mmCIF file of C-alpha atoms and ligand atoms in Angstrom:
data_model
loop_
_atom_site.group_PDB
_atom_site.id
_atom_site.type_symbol
_atom_site.label_atom_id
_atom_site.label_comp_id
_atom_site.label_asym_id
_atom_site.label_seq_id
_atom_site.Cartn_x
_atom_site.Cartn_y
_atom_site.Cartn_z
ATOM 1 C CA MET A 1 103.522 62.108 74.619
ATOM 2 C CA GLU A 2 101.851 60.880 71.969
ATOM 3 C CA ARG A 3 98.658 62.220 71.909
ATOM 4 C CA TYR A 4 99.539 65.756 71.093
ATOM 5 C CA PHE A 5 102.510 64.816 69.261
ATOM 6 C CA THR A 6 100.081 62.686 66.847
ATOM 7 C CA LYS A 7 98.268 65.951 65.446
ATOM 8 C CA ALA A 8 101.580 68.208 65.451
ATOM 9 C CA PRO A 9 103.591 68.470 62.843
ATOM 10 C CA GLY A 10 106.219 64.994 62.957
ATOM 11 C CA PHE A 11 109.631 64.490 62.816
ATOM 12 C CA THR A 12 109.577 60.858 60.980
ATOM 13 C CA ALA A 13 106.793 61.952 58.348
ATOM 14 C CA GLN A 14 108.569 65.981 57.434
ATOM 15 C CA ARG A 15 112.094 63.213 57.068
ATOM 16 C CA GLU A 16 110.468 60.437 55.335
ATOM 17 C CA ARG A 17 108.977 62.401 52.375
ATOM 18 C CA PHE A 18 112.709 64.186 52.430
ATOM 19 C CA ILE A 19 113.878 60.717 51.694
ATOM 20 C CA GLU A 20 111.237 59.674 49.387
ATOM 21 C CA ALA A 21 112.027 62.627 47.499
ATOM 22 C CA VAL A 22 115.830 61.981 47.830
ATOM 23 C CA ARG A 23 115.174 58.899 46.238
ATOM 24 C CA VAL A 24 113.656 59.647 42.844
ATOM 25 C CA ALA A 25 115.874 62.357 42.801
ATOM 26 C CA GLY A 26 119.095 59.696 43.035
ATOM 27 C CA ALA A 27 120.464 61.719 44.896
ATOM 28 C CA ALA A 28 122.901 59.586 48.088
ATOM 29 C CA LEU A 29 122.221 60.226 51.365
ATOM 30 C CA THR A 30 124.114 59.878 54.751
ATOM 31 C CA GLU A 31 122.786 59.890 57.644
ATOM 32 C CA PHE A 32 124.055 60.943 60.593
ATOM 33 C CA GLN A 33 122.048 59.444 63.991
ATOM 34 C CA HIS A 34 121.104 61.747 66.787
ATOM 35 C CA PRO A 35 121.449 59.809 70.403
ATOM 36 C CA MET A 36 117.932 60.724 71.128
ATOM 37 C CA ARG A 37 114.333 59.422 70.612
ATOM 38 C CA GLY A 38 111.375 61.831 69.597
ATOM 39 C CA PRO A 39 108.505 62.393 71.233
ATOM 40 C CA ARG A 40 107.049 59.013 69.759
ATOM 41 C CA GLY A 41 109.609 57.282 70.799
ATOM 42 C CA GLU A 42 111.060 58.093 67.184
ATOM 43 C CA LEU A 43 114.519 57.709 65.712
ATOM 44 C CA LEU A 44 116.656 61.141 65.250
ATOM 45 C CA ALA A 45 118.753 62.142 62.737
ATOM 46 C CA THR A 46 120.502 65.006 60.538
ATOM 47 C CA ASP A 47 120.322 63.702 56.606
ATOM 48 C CA VAL A 48 122.761 64.345 54.126
ATOM 49 C CA ALA A 49 122.159 64.131 50.310
ATOM 50 C CA LEU A 50 124.215 64.486 47.638
ATOM 51 C CA ILE A 51 123.271 65.178 44.264
ATOM 52 C CA GLY A 52 126.420 65.508 41.471
ATOM 53 C CA ASP A 53 130.004 64.419 41.450
ATOM 54 C CA PRO A 54 130.282 64.751 45.679
ATOM 55 C CA LEU A 55 134.422 66.469 44.315
ATOM 56 C CA ALA A 56 133.170 68.906 42.616
ATOM 57 C CA PRO A 57 134.799 72.191 42.235
ATOM 58 C CA LYS A 58 131.348 74.378 43.422
ATOM 59 C CA ARG A 59 128.664 72.954 45.934
ATOM 60 C CA PHE A 60 125.863 74.203 46.486
ATOM 61 C CA ILE A 61 124.708 74.268 50.270
ATOM 62 C CA VAL A 62 120.698 74.182 51.432
ATOM 63 C CA LEU A 63 120.717 73.772 55.357
ATOM 64 C CA SER A 64 117.281 73.377 57.006
ATOM 65 C CA GLY A 65 116.049 73.190 60.490
ATOM 66 C CA THR A 66 118.772 75.409 62.803
ATOM 67 C CA HIS A 67 116.063 76.383 64.968
ATOM 68 C CA GLY A 68 113.752 72.980 65.347
ATOM 69 C CA ILE A 69 110.641 74.069 64.972
ATOM 70 C CA GLU A 70 111.483 76.118 61.571
ATOM 71 C CA GLY A 71 112.760 72.856 59.711
ATOM 72 C CA TYR A 72 109.396 72.087 58.794
ATOM 73 C CA TYR A 73 109.519 74.968 56.182
ATOM 74 C CA GLY A 74 113.381 73.924 55.735
ATOM 75 C CA SER A 75 112.339 70.937 54.480
ATOM 76 C CA GLU A 76 110.012 71.769 51.698
ATOM 77 C CA SER A 77 112.167 74.065 50.242
ATOM 78 C CA GLN A 78 114.810 70.965 50.381
ATOM 79 C CA ILE A 79 111.733 68.566 48.925
ATOM 80 C CA THR A 80 110.782 71.707 46.489
ATOM 81 C CA LEU A 81 114.097 71.697 45.065
ATOM 82 C CA LEU A 82 114.721 67.568 44.769
ATOM 83 C CA HIS A 83 111.758 68.037 42.954
ATOM 84 C CA SER A 84 113.258 70.376 40.324
ATOM 85 C CA LEU A 85 116.124 68.883 40.146
ATOM 86 C CA GLN A 86 115.930 65.716 39.396
ATOM 87 C CA LYS A 87 114.106 67.362 35.868
ATOM 88 C CA ARG A 88 117.223 68.104 35.106
ATOM 89 C CA VAL A 89 121.463 67.096 34.613
ATOM 90 C CA LEU A 90 123.238 69.324 36.814
ATOM 91 C CA PRO A 91 127.526 70.170 35.030
ATOM 92 C CA ALA A 92 129.541 69.079 36.045
ATOM 93 C CA ASP A 93 131.489 71.580 37.830
ATOM 94 C CA VAL A 94 128.161 71.902 40.130
ATOM 95 C CA CYS A 95 127.363 69.383 43.809
ATOM 96 C CA VAL A 96 124.301 70.141 45.121
ATOM 97 C CA VAL A 97 124.607 69.396 49.080
ATOM 98 C CA MET A 98 121.198 68.643 51.348
ATOM 99 C CA VAL A 99 121.797 69.306 55.244
ATOM 100 C CA HIS A 100 118.252 68.313 56.427
ATOM 101 C CA LEU A 101 117.508 69.358 59.827
ATOM 102 C CA ILE A 102 120.870 69.804 60.894
ATOM 103 C CA ASN A 103 118.927 70.193 64.708
ATOM 104 C CA PRO A 104 116.084 67.337 64.547
ATOM 105 C CA TRP A 105 115.442 67.024 67.826
ATOM 106 C CA GLY A 106 114.807 70.382 68.055
ATOM 107 C CA THR A 107 112.366 69.803 65.049
ATOM 108 C CA ALA A 108 110.553 66.171 66.473
ATOM 109 C CA TRP A 109 110.530 68.205 69.977
ATOM 110 C CA LEU A 110 109.095 71.632 68.249
ATOM 111 C CA ARG A 111 111.091 73.887 70.125
ATOM 112 C CA ARG A 112 113.426 76.396 68.854
ATOM 113 C CA VAL A 113 116.405 75.073 70.890
ATOM 114 C CA ASN A 114 118.039 71.979 70.583
ATOM 115 C CA GLU A 115 117.985 69.201 73.437
ATOM 116 C CA ASP A 116 120.514 70.803 76.010
ATOM 117 C CA ASN A 117 118.414 74.403 75.556
ATOM 118 C CA VAL A 118 120.670 75.696 73.561
ATOM 119 C CA ASP A 119 119.799 78.461 70.676
ATOM 120 C CA LEU A 120 122.586 76.386 67.467
ATOM 121 C CA ASN A 121 122.807 80.072 66.603
ATOM 122 C CA ARG A 122 124.616 81.518 69.123
ATOM 123 C CA ASN A 123 125.964 77.767 69.936
ATOM 124 C CA TYR A 124 128.551 77.746 66.971
ATOM 125 C CA LEU A 125 132.288 79.358 69.027
ATOM 126 C CA ALA A 126 134.991 78.237 70.404
ATOM 127 C CA PHE A 127 134.468 77.179 74.507
ATOM 128 C CA ASP A 128 138.320 77.407 74.937
ATOM 129 C CA LYS A 129 138.077 81.350 74.442
ATOM 130 C CA PRO A 130 136.040 83.567 76.660
ATOM 131 C CA LEU A 131 132.755 83.713 75.590
ATOM 132 C CA LEU A 132 130.000 86.769 75.104
ATOM 133 C CA ASP A 133 129.093 88.595 78.453
ATOM 134 C CA ASN A 134 126.281 89.808 78.481
ATOM 135 C CA ALA A 135 125.343 91.256 81.989
ATOM 136 C CA HIS A 136 122.703 93.358 80.040
ATOM 137 C CA TYR A 137 120.250 89.729 80.155
ATOM 138 C CA GLU A 138 120.963 89.095 83.985
ATOM 139 C CA ALA A 139 118.129 92.169 84.825
ATOM 140 C CA PHE A 140 115.569 90.311 82.703
ATOM 141 C CA HIS A 141 116.323 86.731 83.596
ATOM 142 C CA GLU A 142 114.450 86.142 86.690
ATOM 143 C CA ILE A 143 111.245 87.302 84.533
ATOM 144 C CA TYR A 144 111.950 83.907 81.642
ATOM 145 C CA LEU A 145 111.885 81.706 84.961
ATOM 146 C CA CYS A 146 108.483 82.516 86.208
ATOM 147 C CA ARG A 147 106.602 79.649 87.843
ATOM 148 C CA ASP A 148 102.921 80.577 86.518
ATOM 149 C CA LEU A 149 101.876 80.984 83.351
ATOM 150 C CA ASP A 150 98.946 83.049 84.884
ATOM 151 C CA GLY A 151 98.706 84.427 88.677
ATOM 152 C CA PRO A 152 99.866 87.146 90.434
ATOM 153 C CA SER A 153 103.477 86.707 89.853
ATOM 154 C CA ARG A 154 102.960 86.067 86.079
ATOM 155 C CA ARG A 155 101.756 89.383 86.292
ATOM 156 C CA ARG A 156 104.489 91.132 87.932
ATOM 157 C CA ALA A 157 106.913 88.864 85.291
ATOM 158 C CA ASP A 158 104.467 90.195 82.841
ATOM 159 C CA GLU A 159 104.589 94.570 84.169
ATOM 160 C CA ARG A 160 109.081 93.910 84.961
ATOM 161 C CA LEU A 161 108.824 93.439 81.083
ATOM 162 C CA ALA A 162 106.856 95.642 80.499
ATOM 163 C CA THR A 163 108.468 98.133 82.020
ATOM 164 C CA GLU A 164 111.851 97.688 80.534
ATOM 165 C CA ILE A 165 110.001 97.858 76.729
ATOM 166 C CA GLU A 166 108.391 100.794 77.794
ATOM 167 C CA ARG A 167 111.935 102.053 79.477
ATOM 168 C CA LEU A 168 113.434 100.711 76.531
ATOM 169 C CA GLY A 169 111.689 99.872 73.669
ATOM 170 C CA LEU A 170 111.288 96.746 71.852
ATOM 171 C CA ALA A 171 113.526 96.102 69.385
ATOM 172 C CA THR A 172 116.540 97.485 72.706
ATOM 173 C CA VAL A 173 114.961 94.434 75.042
ATOM 174 C CA MET A 174 114.871 92.054 71.651
ATOM 175 C CA SER A 175 118.641 93.178 71.176
ATOM 176 C CA ILE A 176 119.967 92.137 74.566
ATOM 177 C CA VAL A 177 117.792 89.515 75.555
ATOM 178 C CA GLU A 178 117.568 87.725 71.623
ATOM 179 C CA ALA A 179 121.733 88.486 72.053
ATOM 180 C CA GLY A 180 121.969 85.919 73.072
ATOM 181 C CA GLN A 181 123.402 84.235 76.933
ATOM 182 C CA TYR A 182 126.020 81.797 78.330
ATOM 183 C CA ALA A 183 125.868 81.913 81.687
ATOM 184 C CA HIS A 184 122.060 80.032 82.604
ATOM 185 C CA ALA A 185 121.284 77.380 81.054
ATOM 186 C CA ASP A 186 117.105 77.359 82.521
ATOM 187 C CA GLY A 187 117.272 81.036 80.447
ATOM 188 C CA ILE A 188 115.882 81.568 77.003
ATOM 189 C CA PHE A 189 118.121 81.998 74.125
ATOM 190 C CA PHE A 190 121.339 80.281 75.844
ATOM 191 C CA GLY A 191 124.735 79.538 73.452
ATOM 192 C CA GLY A 192 126.077 76.520 76.084
ATOM 193 C CA GLN A 193 128.603 75.901 77.363
ATOM 194 C CA HIS A 194 129.926 73.519 75.210
ATOM 195 C CA ALA A 195 129.589 72.206 71.188
ATOM 196 C CA THR A 196 126.662 70.710 71.145
ATOM 197 C CA TRP A 197 125.850 67.650 69.116
ATOM 198 C CA SER A 198 124.208 69.881 65.933
ATOM 199 C CA ASN A 199 127.380 71.885 65.657
ATOM 200 C CA ARG A 200 129.767 68.939 65.985
ATOM 201 C CA THR A 201 127.718 67.493 63.674
ATOM 202 C CA LEU A 202 127.449 70.086 60.704
ATOM 203 C CA ARG A 203 131.175 71.316 61.396
ATOM 204 C CA ALA A 204 132.009 66.861 60.538
ATOM 205 C CA ILE A 205 129.619 66.902 57.477
ATOM 206 C CA ALA A 206 131.334 70.927 56.647
ATOM 207 C CA LYS A 207 134.616 69.120 56.791
ATOM 208 C CA ARG A 208 133.378 65.776 54.997
ATOM 209 C CA PHE A 209 131.089 68.035 51.822
ATOM 210 C CA MET A 210 132.050 71.214 51.554
ATOM 211 C CA GLU A 211 135.719 71.388 52.075
ATOM 212 C CA GLY A 212 137.685 71.362 48.705
ATOM 213 C CA ALA A 213 135.457 73.305 46.833
ATOM 214 C CA HIS A 214 136.806 76.327 44.951
ATOM 215 C CA THR A 215 133.670 77.612 45.031
ATOM 216 C CA ALA A 216 129.974 77.354 47.045
ATOM 217 C CA MET A 217 127.237 79.156 47.948
ATOM 218 C CA CYS A 218 125.291 78.585 51.169
ATOM 219 C CA PHE A 219 121.693 78.463 52.343
ATOM 220 C CA ASP A 220 120.523 78.336 55.966
ATOM 221 C CA LEU A 221 116.539 78.678 56.186
ATOM 222 C CA HIS A 222 115.324 80.230 58.793
ATOM 223 C CA THR A 223 111.515 81.080 59.263
ATOM 224 C CA GLY A 224 109.871 83.687 62.277
ATOM 225 C CA ALA A 225 111.320 87.215 61.254
ATOM 226 C CA GLY A 226 109.990 89.863 59.010
ATOM 227 C CA ALA A 227 106.673 90.155 57.583
ATOM 228 C CA PHE A 228 104.309 87.900 57.256
ATOM 229 C CA GLY A 229 104.877 85.741 53.628
ATOM 230 C CA HIS A 230 108.338 87.405 53.559
ATOM 231 C CA ALA A 231 111.325 85.636 52.164
ATOM 232 C CA MET A 232 114.450 88.277 52.818
ATOM 233 C CA LEU A 233 117.376 86.891 51.418
ATOM 234 C CA MET A 234 119.801 88.223 54.362
ATOM 235 C CA ALA A 235 124.193 87.723 54.417
ATOM 236 C CA VAL A 236 125.236 88.319 57.890
ATOM 237 C CA ALA A 237 128.564 88.086 59.011
ATOM 238 C CA GLN A 238 131.163 89.816 61.500
ATOM 239 C CA GLU A 239 133.271 91.710 59.290
ATOM 240 C CA THR A 240 133.083 91.987 55.697
ATOM 241 C CA TYR A 241 134.925 89.191 52.729
ATOM 242 C CA PRO A 242 135.086 88.447 49.074
ATOM 243 C CA ALA A 243 132.307 86.422 47.930
ATOM 244 C CA LEU A 244 129.507 89.157 50.338
ATOM 245 C CA GLY A 245 130.718 91.364 47.160
ATOM 246 C CA THR A 246 129.735 88.147 44.601
ATOM 247 C CA SER A 247 126.501 87.733 46.680
ATOM 248 C CA ARG A 248 125.402 91.356 46.187
ATOM 249 C CA SER A 249 126.052 91.531 42.391
ATOM 250 C CA ILE A 250 123.943 87.993 42.129
ATOM 251 C CA PHE A 251 121.588 89.259 43.595
ATOM 252 C CA GLY A 252 122.188 92.785 44.060
ATOM 253 C CA PRO A 253 119.012 94.155 45.859
ATOM 254 C CA TRP A 254 117.101 91.241 47.106
ATOM 255 C CA LEU A 255 120.438 90.899 50.043
ATOM 256 C CA TYR A 256 119.849 92.000 53.489
ATOM 257 C CA THR A 257 122.878 92.069 54.987
ATOM 258 C CA VAL A 258 123.781 91.870 58.545
ATOM 259 C CA MET A 259 127.069 92.541 59.880
ATOM 260 C CA THR A 260 127.297 91.179 63.714
ATOM 261 C CA GLY A 261 128.695 93.086 66.478
ATOM 262 C CA PRO A 262 128.277 94.100 70.402
ATOM 263 C CA ALA A 263 126.322 97.035 69.614
ATOM 264 C CA ALA A 264 125.222 96.798 65.725
ATOM 265 C CA THR A 265 122.023 96.941 64.885
ATOM 266 C CA THR A 266 119.110 95.919 62.560
ATOM 267 C CA ASP A 267 115.234 95.884 61.494
ATOM 268 C CA SER A 268 115.394 92.794 59.626
ATOM 269 C CA GLY A 269 113.820 91.143 63.408
ATOM 270 C CA ILE A 270 117.394 88.990 63.464
ATOM 271 C CA ALA A 271 120.008 89.536 66.439
ATOM 272 C CA ALA A 272 122.827 91.521 65.551
ATOM 273 C CA THR A 273 123.853 91.668 68.366
ATOM 274 C CA ALA A 274 124.273 87.600 68.410
ATOM 275 C CA THR A 275 127.365 85.851 68.171
ATOM 276 C CA GLY A 276 127.796 82.370 67.537
ATOM 277 C CA TYR A 277 125.704 81.771 64.720
ATOM 278 C CA THR A 278 125.962 79.626 61.920
ATOM 279 C CA SER A 279 126.797 81.524 58.774
ATOM 280 C CA GLN A 280 129.744 82.784 60.824
ATOM 281 C CA ALA A 281 130.995 79.301 61.447
ATOM 282 C CA LEU A 282 130.753 78.603 58.064
ATOM 283 C CA LEU A 283 132.861 81.003 57.259
ATOM 284 C CA ASP A 284 135.361 80.279 59.584
ATOM 285 C CA SER A 285 135.335 76.538 58.515
ATOM 286 C CA LEU A 286 135.851 76.935 55.414
ATOM 287 C CA PRO A 287 138.714 79.386 54.767
ATOM 288 C CA GLY A 288 139.874 77.810 51.522
ATOM 289 C CA VAL A 289 136.242 77.890 49.899
ATOM 290 C CA ASP A 290 134.945 80.766 48.192
ATOM 291 C CA LEU A 291 132.030 80.784 50.538
ATOM 292 C CA MET A 292 129.475 82.680 49.705
ATOM 293 C CA GLN A 293 127.015 82.115 52.513
ATOM 294 C CA LEU A 294 123.400 83.521 52.862
ATOM 295 C CA VAL A 295 120.605 82.645 55.326
ATOM 296 C CA ILE A 296 116.807 82.879 53.824
ATOM 297 C CA GLU A 297 114.256 84.776 56.386
ATOM 298 C CA CYS A 298 110.189 84.158 56.063
ATOM 299 C CA GLY A 299 108.811 86.351 58.258
ATOM 300 C CA THR A 300 105.625 85.142 60.363
ATOM 301 C CA TYR A 301 103.639 87.292 62.318
ATOM 302 C CA ASP A 302 105.069 89.914 64.978
ATOM 303 C CA SER A 303 107.554 90.356 67.520
ATOM 304 C CA ALA A 304 106.039 90.691 70.021
ATOM 305 C CA ARG A 305 103.931 87.764 69.454
ATOM 306 C CA GLY A 306 106.607 85.672 68.625
ATOM 307 C CA HIS A 307 108.385 86.091 71.648
ATOM 308 C CA SER A 308 105.466 85.494 73.218
ATOM 309 C CA ALA A 309 105.367 81.905 71.846
ATOM 310 C CA LEU A 310 108.565 81.662 72.933
ATOM 311 C CA ARG A 311 108.725 83.220 76.184
ATOM 312 C CA ASP A 312 105.887 80.245 76.832
ATOM 313 C CA ASP A 313 107.407 77.456 75.698
ATOM 314 C CA HIS A 314 110.117 78.285 77.909
ATOM 315 C CA TRP A 315 107.787 78.295 80.651
ATOM 316 C CA LEU A 316 106.367 74.337 79.420
ATOM 317 C CA HIS A 317 109.849 73.255 79.150
ATOM 318 C CA LEU A 318 110.799 74.718 82.303
ATOM 319 C CA TYR A 319 107.635 73.142 84.271
ATOM 320 C CA GLY A 320 104.623 72.010 82.043
ATOM 321 C CA ASP A 321 103.472 68.970 80.517
ATOM 322 C CA PRO A 322 103.569 69.685 77.127
ATOM 323 C CA GLU A 323 100.720 66.836 76.658
ATOM 324 C CA ASP A 324 98.174 69.036 79.309
ATOM 325 C CA ALA A 325 95.864 71.208 77.389
ATOM 326 C CA THR A 326 98.222 74.013 77.966
ATOM 327 C CA GLY A 327 101.051 72.474 76.220
ATOM 328 C CA ARG A 328 98.713 71.617 73.461
ATOM 329 C CA ARG A 329 98.159 75.429 73.622
ATOM 330 C CA ILE A 330 101.416 76.546 73.971
ATOM 331 C CA LYS A 331 102.492 74.339 71.546
ATOM 332 C CA ALA A 332 100.293 75.223 69.064
ATOM 333 C CA ALA A 333 101.068 78.781 69.227
ATOM 334 C CA LEU A 334 104.930 78.202 68.697
ATOM 335 C CA ALA A 335 104.137 75.947 65.583
ATOM 336 C CA GLU A 336 101.426 78.792 64.337
ATOM 337 C CA HIS A 337 104.596 81.160 64.349
ATOM 338 C CA PHE A 338 106.838 79.272 63.222
ATOM 339 C CA TYR A 339 105.295 77.739 60.145
ATOM 340 C CA PRO A 340 102.181 79.085 58.888
ATOM 341 C CA ALA A 341 98.726 77.272 58.335
ATOM 342 C CA ASP A 342 98.467 79.555 56.028
ATOM 343 C CA ARG A 343 98.229 78.795 52.371
ATOM 344 C CA ASP A 344 99.235 81.320 51.326
ATOM 345 C CA TRP A 345 101.590 81.928 53.296
ATOM 346 C CA ARG A 346 102.962 78.742 52.368
ATOM 347 C CA GLU A 347 102.991 79.297 48.724
ATOM 348 C CA LEU A 348 104.270 82.035 48.411
ATOM 349 C CA THR A 349 107.757 81.343 50.981
ATOM 350 C CA GLN A 350 107.544 78.438 48.622
ATOM 351 C CA LEU A 351 108.018 80.802 45.386
ATOM 352 C CA ARG A 352 110.691 83.415 47.184
ATOM 353 C CA THR A 353 112.977 80.574 48.683
ATOM 354 C CA ARG A 354 112.177 78.491 44.859
ATOM 355 C CA GLN A 355 113.256 82.387 42.951
ATOM 356 C CA ILE A 356 116.198 82.544 44.828
ATOM 357 C CA PHE A 357 117.545 79.136 44.915
ATOM 358 C CA GLU A 358 117.369 79.141 40.385
ATOM 359 C CA ARG A 359 118.461 82.878 40.595
ATOM 360 C CA GLY A 360 121.954 81.550 42.807
ATOM 361 C CA LEU A 361 122.118 77.880 41.049
ATOM 362 C CA ALA A 362 122.511 80.075 37.778
ATOM 363 C CA ALA A 363 125.028 82.189 39.145
ATOM 364 C CA LEU A 364 126.745 78.845 40.873
ATOM 365 C CA GLN A 365 127.470 76.749 36.860
ATOM 366 C CA ALA A 366 127.636 80.561 35.248
ATOM 367 C CA SER A 367 130.733 81.427 37.550
HETATM 368 ZN ZN1 ZN B 401 115.955 80.971 63.134
#
């Protein structure tokens, strides 16, 4: 594993940058160690940084790495915010909570999913209740099990996917596949059959660092959907709730709302048909908190390219070797899709993320 992963974005280097920013900002740090190791044998953990009074009635919360590989953008956004906070004094009634890399395994191994091949943003469910039965996915499942990356069987799988896209349209196919499924652990967009380590850890973090607040604003940071370089502010929920109106009045036209449900649609690039989102989990876990639950989603390349990168990475997970030439090419394409090397992309997304944070923090302070 060593050769490729020493050149790729790295978990430990990213984590050390975050911890150093936490130290300089004078924040308190709590570590939640993950049971598994990274590709370099490194320790994996989710870290929580706290600036201010942990019992403060207002909490400003930033969460990174729900989708592991997207955590490089998320971590950089948190580091930038820490640098900016270090230069000022927060009001006594505001506490900033940063949850750094909630899916550390995915960040380290350059996967969107976690150690169980689970899409964490489909996993926040009550597993003692019936799960989403995505019957339409069944027709697609075999496409994602194809043993070959090229050759006749791959061409047949490609043709099947192309036929379905022609018949139903790309948006419909993606809404079926990306809705998530709970039947096939070897499938794509698998939501899991139990609460994963990251799910349990986030719930523990919410209980310890978010509960007890009167008002909170929380950002879950993502990349990979939307227009290149555009950081879109979203609210994602199954139903409307009082603080959504407050978010709308604070952010006005910046805010794009996605109501999720079995027949819901959106042109935002995320799956409105999915269940088990982080946003809904936090809203459900913090009933006593007036919570403005938000998402920032930074657009990169188009969705067909993204799907192809995810499909190849799924093949690599099932049958390949991330260290050989093919594996390295797939990992490089995936990293580029979720964290483009383009300097302007990085500058634009950081600028916009900072603007959103500043407006939110100012509104929370004034509330
Ligand atoms: Zn994401």
